[in-house]
Amino acid sequence: MSEIASTKLAPQGYRLRLPGPTAVPERILQATAQMVVNHRGPEFRSALAKAQEMLQPILGTTNRVLFYAASGSGLMEAAIVNVASPDDELLIVSHGQFGERFATIAQSIGAKADVLSIPWGEDIDIDAVQARLNEKDYRAMVVVHNESSTGIVADLARLGALVRNRRTLLVADSVSGLGGIRMRQDEWGVDVLVSASQKALMCPPGLGVASISAKAWEVIGREDRMPAFYWDFRRGLASAQKGETPFTPAIGLVAGLIEALGLIHAEGLDNVLARHMRLSNALRAGGAAIGLSDFGSGTCKSSTLVVFDVPAPLDGAVIVREMYQRHRTVIAGARNRLSGKVIRIGTMGAIDADTILTDLAHLEDVLPRLGHALVPGAGVAAAREYIESH
């Protein structure tokens, strides 16, 4: 009888350097591979409680946390479904691809939504947002915290201040920010915060989380919302109060999340956030030294990814392909209006200085082969200098 070959997805030397999903440390992978337990039993109730307790400081909240077997986009839809109504309008502040996804979700479920479009790569214009809020009594303002298509971060503190004394809720997606960029949900007045496991939280994809304020629960509890079943936060809350999830959870991913959160707390959240900022800025410094400029004019730059403009006449998709073919380094281009114009590299999760220096070494090898002139070693040297001085 022939042996069945084990399934192995990644080739030798594979480096996952996307802005999510990210490479998962071995000890977290091992945690996800534990024996499956009863999702209604005491063992899993204990695990959920521990995951919530460890996640709350990273969220910056005392709220109960809801867990779903889902991608980040699923939680984005959940956020809209639970706060939208057939009559009240939403204000969607869109500053990239995932802001546009929020608008598409709203349209798909039949919600009324106004979209305030910010030019991609620019900071959100707080005055423009305030002007829109003054025009209508919106049920919710919806925004992406860390826009991974452009590398720009929304100032949630200032946005929260705009609606603190209004009935309008603040809904935020921090799928690519949470765990790598500061989040203070309660202090900033973020009413519905959603995220997922596969980015700075260092876990495989498939686990979504939602944290909901008392102000938002008053809206969610009303009967004029859009219909929902799986995504009904009321059903999720009822289960959470019993220490359970409403539907079969991603048991192994909860175990992995606990392991990941343990790593974050052992390093110290402030240290984790500082590391993300230091390494993303080091990558920017190295990129600048080899002729790769930061995309956009905004100053609120992400700590969890870097977006580089692709110098003419190069094509970003070709750079992505060559990075993989020559080095098995997997970076991202763009699947939107920036296609071919940018490359994106994740700076989130379990990365260190060597990760960034290797990225730059691979870029220094690939770019000249495509006709881009650079000084060999300049990017690595600039990044190393930045790291050593910060």
PDB file of N, CA, C and O in Angstrom, residues 33 44 61 63-66 69 75 82 88 90 127 157 176 193 205 215 255 257 278 284 315 338 342 389:
ATOM      1  N   ALA A  33      -3.279  23.442  16.371  1.00  0.00           N
ATOM      2  CA  ALA A  33      -3.382  22.027  16.013  1.00  0.00           C
ATOM      3  C   ALA A  33      -3.738  21.137  17.199  1.00  0.00           C
ATOM      4  O   ALA A  33      -3.633  19.915  17.101  1.00  0.00           O
ATOM      5  N   PHE A  44     -13.831  24.927  26.416  1.00  0.00           N
ATOM      6  CA  PHE A  44     -13.862  26.009  25.438  1.00  0.00           C
ATOM      7  C   PHE A  44     -14.421  27.292  26.041  1.00  0.00           C
ATOM      8  O   PHE A  44     -13.988  28.392  25.671  1.00  0.00           O
ATOM      9  N   THR A  61     -10.551  48.378  25.595  1.00  0.00           N
ATOM     10  CA  THR A  61     -11.967  48.365  25.956  1.00  0.00           C
ATOM     11  C   THR A  61     -12.237  47.472  27.154  1.00  0.00           C
ATOM     12  O   THR A  61     -11.439  46.588  27.476  1.00  0.00           O
ATOM     13  N   ASN A  63     -15.430  46.291  26.966  1.00  0.00           N
ATOM     14  CA  ASN A  63     -16.586  45.643  26.346  1.00  0.00           C
ATOM     15  C   ASN A  63     -16.419  44.135  26.286  1.00  0.00           C
ATOM     16  O   ASN A  63     -15.302  43.616  26.182  1.00  0.00           O
ATOM     17  N   ARG A  64     -17.554  43.443  26.273  1.00  0.00           N
ATOM     18  CA  ARG A  64     -17.536  42.025  25.938  1.00  0.00           C
ATOM     19  C   ARG A  64     -17.126  41.881  24.473  1.00  0.00           C
ATOM     20  O   ARG A  64     -17.506  42.698  23.638  1.00  0.00           O
ATOM     21  N   VAL A  65     -16.351  40.857  24.167  1.00  0.00           N
ATOM     22  CA  VAL A  65     -15.880  40.628  22.799  1.00  0.00           C
ATOM     23  C   VAL A  65     -16.653  39.459  22.193  1.00  0.00           C
ATOM     24  O   VAL A  65     -16.792  38.408  22.820  1.00  0.00           O
ATOM     25  N   LEU A  66     -17.159  39.671  20.980  1.00  0.00           N
ATOM     26  CA  LEU A  66     -17.849  38.609  20.255  1.00  0.00           C
ATOM     27  C   LEU A  66     -16.884  37.963  19.272  1.00  0.00           C
ATOM     28  O   LEU A  66     -16.129  38.660  18.588  1.00  0.00           O
ATOM     29  N   ALA A  69     -16.507  32.733  13.451  1.00  0.00           N
ATOM     30  CA  ALA A  69     -15.728  32.039  12.430  1.00  0.00           C
ATOM     31  C   ALA A  69     -15.958  32.792  11.127  1.00  0.00           C
ATOM     32  O   ALA A  69     -16.987  32.605  10.470  1.00  0.00           O
ATOM     33  N   LEU A  75     -16.929  40.361   9.126  1.00  0.00           N
ATOM     34  CA  LEU A  75     -17.203  41.242  10.264  1.00  0.00           C
ATOM     35  C   LEU A  75     -17.542  42.649   9.796  1.00  0.00           C
ATOM     36  O   LEU A  75     -18.313  43.361  10.460  1.00  0.00           O
ATOM     37  N   ASN A  82     -25.871  45.264  11.450  1.00  0.00           N
ATOM     38  CA  ASN A  82     -26.394  45.451  12.802  1.00  0.00           C
ATOM     39  C   ASN A  82     -26.726  46.899  13.147  1.00  0.00           C
ATOM     40  O   ASN A  82     -27.488  47.139  14.080  1.00  0.00           O
ATOM     41  N   ASP A  88     -32.718  55.211   8.123  1.00  0.00           N
ATOM     42  CA  ASP A  88     -31.604  56.076   8.501  1.00  0.00           C
ATOM     43  C   ASP A  88     -30.415  55.869   7.568  1.00  0.00           C
ATOM     44  O   ASP A  88     -30.164  54.767   7.080  1.00  0.00           O
ATOM     45  N   LEU A  90     -26.235  56.082   6.524  1.00  0.00           N
ATOM     46  CA  LEU A  90     -24.881  55.926   7.019  1.00  0.00           C
ATOM     47  C   LEU A  90     -23.979  56.905   6.274  1.00  0.00           C
ATOM     48  O   LEU A  90     -24.208  57.209   5.103  1.00  0.00           O
ATOM     49  N   ASP A 127     -12.305  68.219   8.825  1.00  0.00           N
ATOM     50  CA  ASP A 127     -13.271  69.299   8.609  1.00  0.00           C
ATOM     51  C   ASP A 127     -14.340  68.894   7.602  1.00  0.00           C
ATOM     52  O   ASP A 127     -15.520  69.236   7.762  1.00  0.00           O
ATOM     53  N   ALA A 157      -9.400  59.056  17.094  1.00  0.00           N
ATOM     54  CA  ALA A 157      -9.653  59.933  18.247  1.00  0.00           C
ATOM     55  C   ALA A 157     -10.409  61.183  17.812  1.00  0.00           C
ATOM     56  O   ALA A 157     -11.393  61.592  18.442  1.00  0.00           O
ATOM     57  N   SER A 176      -6.486  45.298   9.692  1.00  0.00           N
ATOM     58  CA  SER A 176      -5.036  45.332   9.459  1.00  0.00           C
ATOM     59  C   SER A 176      -4.291  46.241  10.428  1.00  0.00           C
ATOM     60  O   SER A 176      -3.092  46.440  10.280  1.00  0.00           O
ATOM     61  N   LEU A 193     -16.296  48.093  16.758  1.00  0.00           N
ATOM     62  CA  LEU A 193     -14.939  47.844  16.282  1.00  0.00           C
ATOM     63  C   LEU A 193     -14.853  46.388  15.852  1.00  0.00           C
ATOM     64  O   LEU A 193     -15.178  45.488  16.634  1.00  0.00           O
ATOM     65  N   PRO A 205      -5.921  32.900   9.063  1.00  0.00           N
ATOM     66  CA  PRO A 205      -7.215  33.534   8.802  1.00  0.00           C
ATOM     67  C   PRO A 205      -8.370  32.688   9.315  1.00  0.00           C
ATOM     68  O   PRO A 205      -8.253  31.470   9.432  1.00  0.00           O
ATOM     69  N   LYS A 215     -23.558  52.486  23.772  1.00  0.00           N
ATOM     70  CA  LYS A 215     -24.285  53.356  22.843  1.00  0.00           C
ATOM     71  C   LYS A 215     -24.732  52.579  21.612  1.00  0.00           C
ATOM     72  O   LYS A 215     -25.872  52.736  21.136  1.00  0.00           O
ATOM     73  N   ALA A 255      -7.579  28.928  20.200  1.00  0.00           N
ATOM     74  CA  ALA A 255      -6.386  28.465  20.911  1.00  0.00           C
ATOM     75  C   ALA A 255      -5.141  29.180  20.389  1.00  0.00           C
ATOM     76  O   ALA A 255      -4.263  29.591  21.160  1.00  0.00           O
ATOM     77  N   LEU A 257      -5.090  32.144  18.990  1.00  0.00           N
ATOM     78  CA  LEU A 257      -5.163  33.547  19.398  1.00  0.00           C
ATOM     79  C   LEU A 257      -4.663  33.718  20.829  1.00  0.00           C
ATOM     80  O   LEU A 257      -3.947  34.682  21.132  1.00  0.00           O
ATOM     81  N   ARG A 278       8.895  51.213  14.332  1.00  0.00           N
ATOM     82  CA  ARG A 278      10.323  51.302  14.007  1.00  0.00           C
ATOM     83  C   ARG A 278      10.632  50.540  12.716  1.00  0.00           C
ATOM     84  O   ARG A 278      11.343  51.043  11.838  1.00  0.00           O
ATOM     85  N   ARG A 284      10.705  52.113   5.057  1.00  0.00           N
ATOM     86  CA  ARG A 284      10.547  53.341   4.262  1.00  0.00           C
ATOM     87  C   ARG A 284      11.905  54.002   4.005  1.00  0.00           C
ATOM     88  O   ARG A 284      12.175  54.474   2.898  1.00  0.00           O
ATOM     89  N   ASP A 315       6.590  48.126 -13.662  1.00  0.00           N
ATOM     90  CA  ASP A 315       5.233  47.662 -13.384  1.00  0.00           C
ATOM     91  C   ASP A 315       5.258  46.916 -12.052  1.00  0.00           C
ATOM     92  O   ASP A 315       6.038  45.975 -11.869  1.00  0.00           O
ATOM     93  N   LEU A 338      -4.900  51.269  -8.350  1.00  0.00           N
ATOM     94  CA  LEU A 338      -3.448  51.422  -8.248  1.00  0.00           C
ATOM     95  C   LEU A 338      -2.688  50.251  -8.857  1.00  0.00           C
ATOM     96  O   LEU A 338      -1.472  50.158  -8.701  1.00  0.00           O
ATOM     97  N   VAL A 342       1.843  50.514  -7.539  1.00  0.00           N
ATOM     98  CA  VAL A 342       2.414  50.421  -6.198  1.00  0.00           C
ATOM     99  C   VAL A 342       2.783  48.977  -5.893  1.00  0.00           C
ATOM    100  O   VAL A 342       2.279  48.034  -6.514  1.00  0.00           O
ATOM    101  N   SER A 389      19.512  53.596  15.215  1.00  0.00           N
ATOM    102  CA  SER A 389      19.369  54.925  15.843  1.00  0.00           C
ATOM    103  C   SER A 389      17.999  55.141  16.479  1.00  0.00           C
ATOM    104  O   SER A 389      17.747  56.186  17.045  1.00  0.00           O
TER     105      SER A 389
END
